[in-house]
Amino acid sequence: MVQIPEKSTVIYPEADGEPMANNTEQFTWIVTIKENLELLFADDPDVFVAGDLLWYPVEGDNTLRQAPDAMVVFGRPKGRRGSYLQWREANIPPQVVFEILSPGNTLKEMAKKFRFYEQYGVEEYYLYDPGQDLT
């Protein structure tokens, strides 16, 4: 008798154990950007906005993930999600991603995030450094 192995169920965690922000200023900017995006798209039921939500772009691989500080997905309905499982979202990736720098971020880390976003379909990537004086 030939036994067919059962397909294992992949679990996609809703938390990565990382803090949302490393300091109060970074947290303030994450919330400000995310909430203003919510206001900007409040009247459009098919624009999903999230902050610090794990995004899994590929089914079957729960190690391939990012949690953008803020993200916008056009073509997906608003609503609660524990994580953003792209294959369950008509395979639509976030089109816009925001990252807020903290003093601990490295150039290597941010370049890795940029490559990830570029590879998995993000069209616009914004990086804000609240420590940089813009005056």
CSV table of N, CA and C in Angstrom, one decimal:
chain,number,residue,atom,x,y,z
A,1,MET,N,0.8,-1.2,0.0
A,1,MET,CA,0.0,0.0,0.0
A,1,MET,C,0.9,1.2,0.0
A,2,VAL,N,0.6,2.2,-0.9
A,2,VAL,CA,1.4,3.4,-1.0
A,2,VAL,C,0.7,4.5,-0.2
A,3,GLN,N,1.5,5.1,0.7
A,3,GLN,CA,0.9,6.2,1.5
A,3,GLN,C,1.3,7.5,0.9
A,4,ILE,N,0.4,8.4,0.8
A,4,ILE,CA,0.6,9.7,0.3
A,4,ILE,C,0.8,10.6,1.5
A,5,PRO,N,1.9,11.3,1.5
A,5,PRO,CA,2.1,12.2,2.7
A,5,PRO,C,1.1,13.3,2.7
A,6,GLU,N,0.7,13.6,3.9
A,6,GLU,CA,-0.3,14.7,4.1
A,6,GLU,C,0.4,16.0,3.8
A,7,LYS,N,-0.3,16.9,3.2
A,7,LYS,CA,0.2,18.3,2.9
A,7,LYS,C,0.2,19.0,4.3
A,8,SER,N,1.4,19.5,4.7
A,8,SER,CA,1.5,20.2,5.9
A,8,SER,C,0.8,21.6,5.8
A,9,THR,N,0.3,22.0,6.9
A,9,THR,CA,-0.3,23.3,7.0
A,9,THR,C,0.7,24.3,7.4
A,10,VAL,N,0.8,25.3,6.6
A,10,VAL,CA,1.8,26.4,6.9
A,10,VAL,C,1.1,27.4,7.8
A,11,ILE,N,1.7,27.8,8.9
A,11,ILE,CA,1.2,28.8,9.7
A,11,ILE,C,1.9,30.1,9.4
A,12,TYR,N,1.1,31.2,9.3
A,12,TYR,CA,1.6,32.5,9.0
A,12,TYR,C,1.4,33.4,10.2
A,13,PRO,N,2.4,33.5,11.1
A,13,PRO,CA,2.2,34.3,12.3
A,13,PRO,C,1.8,35.7,12.0
A,14,GLU,N,1.0,36.2,13.0
A,14,GLU,CA,0.5,37.6,12.9
A,14,GLU,C,1.5,38.6,13.6
A,15,ALA,N,2.5,38.1,14.3
A,15,ALA,CA,3.5,38.9,14.9
A,15,ALA,C,4.9,38.4,14.7
A,16,ASP,N,5.8,39.3,14.6
A,16,ASP,CA,7.2,38.8,14.4
A,16,ASP,C,8.1,39.0,15.6
A,17,GLY,N,7.5,39.5,16.7
A,17,GLY,CA,8.3,39.7,18.0
A,17,GLY,C,9.1,41.0,18.0
A,18,GLU,N,9.0,41.7,16.9
A,18,GLU,CA,9.7,43.0,16.8
A,18,GLU,C,8.8,44.2,17.3
A,19,PRO,N,9.4,45.2,17.9
A,19,PRO,CA,8.6,46.3,18.3
A,19,PRO,C,8.1,47.1,17.0
A,20,MET,N,7.0,47.7,17.2
A,20,MET,CA,6.5,48.6,16.1
A,20,MET,C,7.4,49.7,15.9
A,21,ALA,N,7.9,50.3,16.9
A,21,ALA,CA,8.8,51.5,16.8
A,21,ALA,C,9.9,51.3,17.9
A,22,ASN,N,11.0,52.0,17.6
A,22,ASN,CA,12.1,52.0,18.6
A,22,ASN,C,12.1,53.2,19.5
A,23,ASN,N,11.3,54.2,19.2
A,23,ASN,CA,11.3,55.4,20.0
A,23,ASN,C,10.0,56.1,19.8
A,24,THR,N,9.7,57.1,20.6
A,24,THR,CA,8.4,57.8,20.5
A,24,THR,C,8.3,58.6,19.2
A,25,GLU,N,9.4,59.2,18.7
A,25,GLU,CA,9.3,60.0,17.5
A,25,GLU,C,9.0,59.1,16.3
A,26,GLN,N,9.6,57.9,16.2
A,26,GLN,CA,9.4,57.0,15.1
A,26,GLN,C,7.9,56.5,15.2
A,27,PHE,N,7.4,56.2,16.4
A,27,PHE,CA,6.0,55.8,16.5
A,27,PHE,C,5.1,56.9,16.1
A,28,THR,N,5.4,58.1,16.5
A,28,THR,CA,4.5,59.2,16.1
A,28,THR,C,4.4,59.4,14.6
A,29,TRP,N,5.5,59.2,13.9
A,29,TRP,CA,5.5,59.3,12.4
A,29,TRP,C,4.8,58.2,11.8
A,30,ILE,N,5.0,57.0,12.3
A,30,ILE,CA,4.3,55.8,11.7
A,30,ILE,C,2.8,56.0,11.9
A,31,VAL,N,2.3,56.4,13.0
A,31,VAL,CA,0.9,56.6,13.3
A,31,VAL,C,0.4,57.8,12.4
A,32,THR,N,1.1,58.9,12.4
A,32,THR,CA,0.7,60.0,11.6
A,32,THR,C,0.5,59.7,10.1
A,33,ILE,N,1.5,59.0,9.5
A,33,ILE,CA,1.4,58.6,8.1
A,33,ILE,C,0.3,57.7,7.9
A,34,LYS,N,0.2,56.6,8.7
A,34,LYS,CA,-0.9,55.6,8.5
A,34,LYS,C,-2.3,56.2,8.6
A,35,GLU,N,-2.5,57.0,9.7
A,35,GLU,CA,-3.8,57.6,9.9
A,35,GLU,C,-4.2,58.6,8.8
A,36,ASN,N,-3.2,59.4,8.3
A,36,ASN,CA,-3.5,60.3,7.3
A,36,ASN,C,-3.8,59.6,5.9
A,37,LEU,N,-3.1,58.5,5.7
A,37,LEU,CA,-3.5,57.7,4.5
A,37,LEU,C,-4.9,57.2,4.7
A,38,GLU,N,-5.3,56.7,5.9
A,38,GLU,CA,-6.7,56.3,6.1
A,38,GLU,C,-7.7,57.4,5.8
A,39,LEU,N,-7.4,58.7,6.2
A,39,LEU,CA,-8.2,59.8,5.9
A,39,LEU,C,-8.3,60.1,4.4
A,40,LEU,N,-7.1,60.0,3.8
A,40,LEU,CA,-7.1,60.3,2.4
A,40,LEU,C,-7.9,59.4,1.5
A,41,PHE,N,-8.0,58.1,2.0
A,41,PHE,CA,-8.7,57.1,1.2
A,41,PHE,C,-10.0,56.7,1.9
A,42,ALA,N,-10.5,57.5,2.9
A,42,ALA,CA,-11.7,57.1,3.7
A,42,ALA,C,-12.9,56.8,2.8
A,43,ASP,N,-13.1,57.5,1.7
A,43,ASP,CA,-14.3,57.3,0.9
A,43,ASP,C,-14.2,56.2,-0.2
A,44,ASP,N,-13.0,55.6,-0.2
A,44,ASP,CA,-12.8,54.5,-1.2
A,44,ASP,C,-12.8,53.2,-0.5
A,45,PRO,N,-13.9,52.4,-0.7
A,45,PRO,CA,-13.9,51.1,0.0
A,45,PRO,C,-12.9,50.1,-0.5
A,46,ASP,N,-12.3,50.3,-1.6
A,46,ASP,CA,-11.3,49.4,-2.2
A,46,ASP,C,-9.9,49.9,-2.1
A,47,VAL,N,-9.6,50.5,-1.0
A,47,VAL,CA,-8.2,50.9,-0.7
A,47,VAL,C,-7.9,50.5,0.8
A,48,PHE,N,-7.0,49.5,0.9
A,48,PHE,CA,-6.7,49.0,2.2
A,48,PHE,C,-5.4,49.7,2.7
A,49,VAL,N,-5.4,50.2,3.9
A,49,VAL,CA,-4.3,50.8,4.5
A,49,VAL,C,-4.0,50.1,5.8
A,50,ALA,N,-2.7,49.9,6.0
A,50,ALA,CA,-2.3,49.2,7.3
A,50,ALA,C,-1.0,49.8,7.8
A,51,GLY,N,-0.7,49.5,9.1
A,51,GLY,CA,0.6,49.9,9.6
A,51,GLY,C,1.1,48.7,10.4
A,52,ASP,N,2.4,48.5,10.2
A,52,ASP,CA,3.1,47.4,10.9
A,52,ASP,C,2.4,46.1,10.8
A,53,LEU,N,1.9,45.7,9.6
A,53,LEU,CA,1.2,44.5,9.4
A,53,LEU,C,2.1,43.6,8.6
A,54,LEU,N,2.2,42.3,9.1
A,54,LEU,CA,3.1,41.4,8.3
A,54,LEU,C,2.4,41.1,7.0
A,55,TRP,N,3.3,41.2,5.9
A,55,TRP,CA,2.9,40.9,4.6
A,55,TRP,C,3.6,39.7,4.1
A,56,TYR,N,2.9,38.6,3.7
A,56,TYR,CA,3.5,37.4,3.2
A,56,TYR,C,3.1,37.4,1.7
A,57,PRO,N,4.1,37.6,0.8
A,57,PRO,CA,3.8,37.6,-0.6
A,57,PRO,C,3.7,36.3,-1.3
A,58,VAL,N,4.2,35.2,-0.7
A,58,VAL,CA,4.3,33.9,-1.4
A,58,VAL,C,3.6,32.8,-0.5
A,59,GLU,N,2.6,32.1,-1.0
A,59,GLU,CA,2.0,31.1,-0.3
A,59,GLU,C,3.0,29.9,-0.1
A,60,GLY,N,3.0,29.4,1.1
A,60,GLY,CA,3.8,28.2,1.4
A,60,GLY,C,5.2,28.6,2.1
A,61,ASP,N,5.5,29.9,2.2
A,61,ASP,CA,6.8,30.3,2.8
A,61,ASP,C,6.5,31.4,3.8
A,62,ASN,N,6.5,30.9,5.1
A,62,ASN,CA,6.2,31.9,6.1
A,62,ASN,C,7.4,32.6,6.7
A,63,THR,N,8.5,32.4,6.0
A,63,THR,CA,9.8,33.1,6.4
A,63,THR,C,10.0,34.3,5.5
A,64,LEU,N,9.3,34.3,4.4
A,64,LEU,CA,9.4,35.4,3.4
A,64,LEU,C,8.3,36.4,3.8
A,65,ARG,N,8.7,37.5,4.5
A,65,ARG,CA,7.7,38.5,5.0
A,65,ARG,C,8.4,39.8,5.3
A,66,GLN,N,7.6,40.8,5.3
A,66,GLN,CA,8.0,42.1,5.8
A,66,GLN,C,6.8,42.8,6.5
A,67,ALA,N,7.1,43.7,7.3
A,67,ALA,CA,6.0,44.5,8.0
A,67,ALA,C,6.3,46.0,7.8
A,68,PRO,N,5.9,46.5,6.7
A,68,PRO,CA,6.1,47.9,6.4
A,68,PRO,C,5.5,48.8,7.5
A,69,ASP,N,6.2,49.9,7.8
A,69,ASP,CA,5.6,50.8,8.8
A,69,ASP,C,4.2,51.3,8.4
A,70,ALA,N,4.0,51.5,7.1
A,70,ALA,CA,2.7,51.8,6.6
A,70,ALA,C,2.6,51.3,5.1
A,71,MET,N,1.5,50.8,4.7
A,71,MET,CA,1.3,50.3,3.4
A,71,MET,C,-0.1,50.6,2.8
A,72,VAL,N,-0.2,50.8,1.5
A,72,VAL,CA,-1.4,51.0,0.8
A,72,VAL,C,-1.6,50.0,-0.3
A,73,VAL,N,-2.8,49.4,-0.3
A,73,VAL,CA,-3.1,48.4,-1.3
A,73,VAL,C,-4.4,48.9,-2.1
A,74,PHE,N,-4.2,49.3,-3.3
A,74,PHE,CA,-5.4,49.7,-4.1
A,74,PHE,C,-6.0,48.4,-4.7
A,75,GLY,N,-7.3,48.4,-4.7
A,75,GLY,CA,-8.0,47.2,-5.2
A,75,GLY,C,-8.4,46.1,-4.2
A,76,ARG,N,-8.2,46.4,-2.9
A,76,ARG,CA,-8.5,45.5,-1.9
A,76,ARG,C,-9.4,46.2,-0.9
A,77,PRO,N,-10.4,45.5,-0.4
A,77,PRO,CA,-11.4,46.2,0.6
A,77,PRO,C,-10.7,46.5,1.9
A,78,LYS,N,-11.3,47.5,2.5
A,78,LYS,CA,-10.9,47.8,3.9
A,78,LYS,C,-11.3,46.6,4.8
A,79,GLY,N,-10.8,46.6,6.0
A,79,GLY,CA,-11.2,45.5,6.9
A,79,GLY,C,-10.1,45.0,7.7
A,80,ARG,N,-10.4,44.2,8.8
A,80,ARG,CA,-9.4,43.7,9.7
A,80,ARG,C,-8.7,42.5,9.0
A,81,ARG,N,-7.4,42.4,9.2
A,81,ARG,CA,-6.6,41.3,8.8
A,81,ARG,C,-5.6,41.1,9.9
A,82,GLY,N,-5.3,39.8,10.2
A,82,GLY,CA,-4.2,39.5,11.1
A,82,GLY,C,-2.8,39.6,10.5
A,83,SER,N,-2.8,39.4,9.2
A,83,SER,CA,-1.6,39.6,8.3
A,83,SER,C,-2.1,39.8,6.9
A,84,TYR,N,-1.3,40.2,6.0
A,84,TYR,CA,-1.7,40.4,4.6
A,84,TYR,C,-1.1,39.2,3.8
A,85,LEU,N,-2.0,38.2,3.5
A,85,LEU,CA,-1.6,37.0,2.7
A,85,LEU,C,-1.9,37.3,1.3
A,86,GLN,N,-0.9,37.7,0.5
A,86,GLN,CA,-1.1,38.2,-0.8
A,86,GLN,C,-2.0,37.3,-1.7
A,87,TRP,N,-1.8,36.0,-1.7
A,87,TRP,CA,-2.5,35.1,-2.5
A,87,TRP,C,-4.0,35.0,-2.2
A,88,ARG,N,-4.4,35.4,-1.0
A,88,ARG,CA,-5.8,35.5,-0.6
A,88,ARG,C,-6.4,36.9,-0.9
A,89,GLU,N,-5.5,37.8,-1.5
A,89,GLU,CA,-5.9,39.2,-1.8
A,89,GLU,C,-5.8,39.4,-3.3
A,90,ALA,N,-6.3,38.4,-4.0
A,90,ALA,CA,-6.3,38.5,-5.5
A,90,ALA,C,-4.9,38.7,-6.0
A,91,ASN,N,-3.9,38.2,-5.2
A,91,ASN,CA,-2.5,38.3,-5.5
A,91,ASN,C,-2.0,39.8,-5.8
A,92,ILE,N,-2.7,40.7,-5.1
A,92,ILE,CA,-2.3,42.1,-5.3
A,92,ILE,C,-1.3,42.5,-4.1
A,93,PRO,N,-0.1,42.9,-4.5
A,93,PRO,CA,0.8,43.4,-3.5
A,93,PRO,C,0.5,44.8,-3.0
A,94,PRO,N,1.0,45.2,-1.9
A,94,PRO,CA,0.9,46.6,-1.6
A,94,PRO,C,1.6,47.4,-2.7
A,95,GLN,N,1.0,48.5,-3.1
A,95,GLN,CA,1.6,49.3,-4.2
A,95,GLN,C,2.5,50.4,-3.6
A,96,VAL,N,2.2,50.8,-2.4
A,96,VAL,CA,2.9,51.9,-1.7
A,96,VAL,C,3.3,51.5,-0.3
A,97,VAL,N,4.6,51.7,0.0
A,97,VAL,CA,5.1,51.4,1.3
A,97,VAL,C,5.9,52.5,1.9
A,98,PHE,N,5.7,52.7,3.2
A,98,PHE,CA,6.5,53.8,3.9
A,98,PHE,C,7.3,53.1,5.0
A,99,GLU,N,8.5,53.5,5.1
A,99,GLU,CA,9.4,53.1,6.2
A,99,GLU,C,9.9,54.3,6.9
A,100,ILE,N,9.9,54.3,8.2
A,100,ILE,CA,10.4,55.4,9.1
A,100,ILE,C,11.7,55.0,9.7
A,101,LEU,N,12.7,55.7,9.5
A,101,LEU,CA,14.0,55.3,10.0
A,101,LEU,C,14.1,55.5,11.5
A,102,SER,N,14.8,54.7,12.2
A,102,SER,CA,15.1,54.8,13.6
A,102,SER,C,16.6,54.9,13.7
A,103,PRO,N,17.2,55.4,14.8
A,103,PRO,CA,18.6,55.5,14.9
A,103,PRO,C,19.4,54.1,14.7
A,104,GLY,N,18.7,53.0,15.0
A,104,GLY,CA,19.3,51.7,14.8
A,104,GLY,C,19.3,51.1,13.4
A,105,ASN,N,18.6,51.7,12.5
A,105,ASN,CA,18.5,51.1,11.2
A,105,ASN,C,19.9,51.3,10.5
A,106,THR,N,20.2,50.3,9.7
A,106,THR,CA,21.5,50.3,8.9
A,106,THR,C,21.2,50.4,7.5
A,107,LEU,N,22.1,50.9,6.7
A,107,LEU,CA,22.0,51.0,5.3
A,107,LEU,C,21.7,49.7,4.7
A,108,LYS,N,22.5,48.7,5.2
A,108,LYS,CA,22.3,47.3,4.7
A,108,LYS,C,20.9,46.8,4.9
A,109,GLU,N,20.3,47.0,6.1
A,109,GLU,CA,19.0,46.6,6.4
A,109,GLU,C,17.9,47.3,5.5
A,110,MET,N,18.1,48.6,5.3
A,110,MET,CA,17.1,49.3,4.4
A,110,MET,C,17.3,48.9,3.0
A,111,ALA,N,18.5,48.6,2.5
A,111,ALA,CA,18.7,48.1,1.1
A,111,ALA,C,18.0,46.8,0.9
A,112,LYS,N,18.1,45.9,2.0
A,112,LYS,CA,17.5,44.6,1.9
A,112,LYS,C,16.0,44.7,1.8
A,113,LYS,N,15.4,45.6,2.6
A,113,LYS,CA,14.0,45.9,2.5
A,113,LYS,C,13.6,46.4,1.2
A,114,PHE,N,14.3,47.3,0.6
A,114,PHE,CA,14.0,47.9,-0.7
A,114,PHE,C,14.0,46.8,-1.8
A,115,ARG,N,15.0,45.9,-1.7
A,115,ARG,CA,15.1,44.8,-2.7
A,115,ARG,C,13.9,43.9,-2.6
A,116,PHE,N,13.5,43.6,-1.3
A,116,PHE,CA,12.3,42.8,-1.1
A,116,PHE,C,11.1,43.5,-1.7
A,117,TYR,N,10.8,44.7,-1.4
A,117,TYR,CA,9.7,45.5,-1.9
A,117,TYR,C,9.7,45.5,-3.4
A,118,GLU,N,10.8,45.8,-4.0
A,118,GLU,CA,11.0,45.8,-5.5
A,118,GLU,C,10.7,44.4,-6.1
A,119,GLN,N,11.2,43.4,-5.5
A,119,GLN,CA,11.0,42.0,-6.0
A,119,GLN,C,9.5,41.6,-6.0
A,120,TYR,N,8.8,42.0,-4.9
A,120,TYR,CA,7.4,41.5,-4.8
A,120,TYR,C,6.4,42.5,-5.1
A,121,GLY,N,6.7,43.5,-5.9
A,121,GLY,CA,5.7,44.3,-6.6
A,121,GLY,C,5.3,45.7,-6.1
A,122,VAL,N,6.0,46.1,-5.0
A,122,VAL,CA,5.8,47.5,-4.5
A,122,VAL,C,6.2,48.5,-5.6
A,123,GLU,N,5.3,49.4,-5.9
A,123,GLU,CA,5.6,50.4,-7.0
A,123,GLU,C,6.2,51.7,-6.4
A,124,GLU,N,5.9,52.1,-5.2
A,124,GLU,CA,6.4,53.3,-4.6
A,124,GLU,C,6.9,53.0,-3.2
A,125,TYR,N,8.1,53.4,-2.9
A,125,TYR,CA,8.8,53.1,-1.6
A,125,TYR,C,9.2,54.4,-1.1
A,126,TYR,N,8.7,54.8,0.1
A,126,TYR,CA,9.1,56.1,0.7
A,126,TYR,C,9.8,55.8,2.0
A,127,LEU,N,11.0,56.4,2.2
A,127,LEU,CA,11.8,56.3,3.4
A,127,LEU,C,11.9,57.7,4.0
A,128,TYR,N,11.5,57.8,5.2
A,128,TYR,CA,11.5,59.1,5.9
A,128,TYR,C,12.5,59.0,7.1
A,129,ASP,N,13.4,59.9,7.3
A,129,ASP,CA,14.3,60.0,8.4
A,129,ASP,C,13.9,61.2,9.3
A,130,PRO,N,13.2,60.9,10.4
A,130,PRO,CA,12.7,62.0,11.3
A,130,PRO,C,13.9,62.7,12.0
A,131,GLY,N,15.1,62.1,11.9
A,131,GLY,CA,16.2,62.7,12.6
A,131,GLY,C,16.9,63.7,11.7
A,132,GLN,N,16.5,63.8,10.4
A,132,GLN,CA,17.1,64.7,9.5
A,132,GLN,C,16.4,66.1,9.5
A,133,ASP,N,17.1,67.1,9.8
A,133,ASP,CA,16.5,68.5,9.8
A,133,ASP,C,16.2,68.9,8.4
A,134,LEU,N,14.9,69.2,8.1
A,134,LEU,CA,14.5,69.5,6.7
A,134,LEU,C,14.4,71.1,6.6
A,135,THR,N,14.8,71.8,7.6
A,135,THR,CA,14.6,73.3,7.5
A,135,THR,C,15.8,73.9,6.8
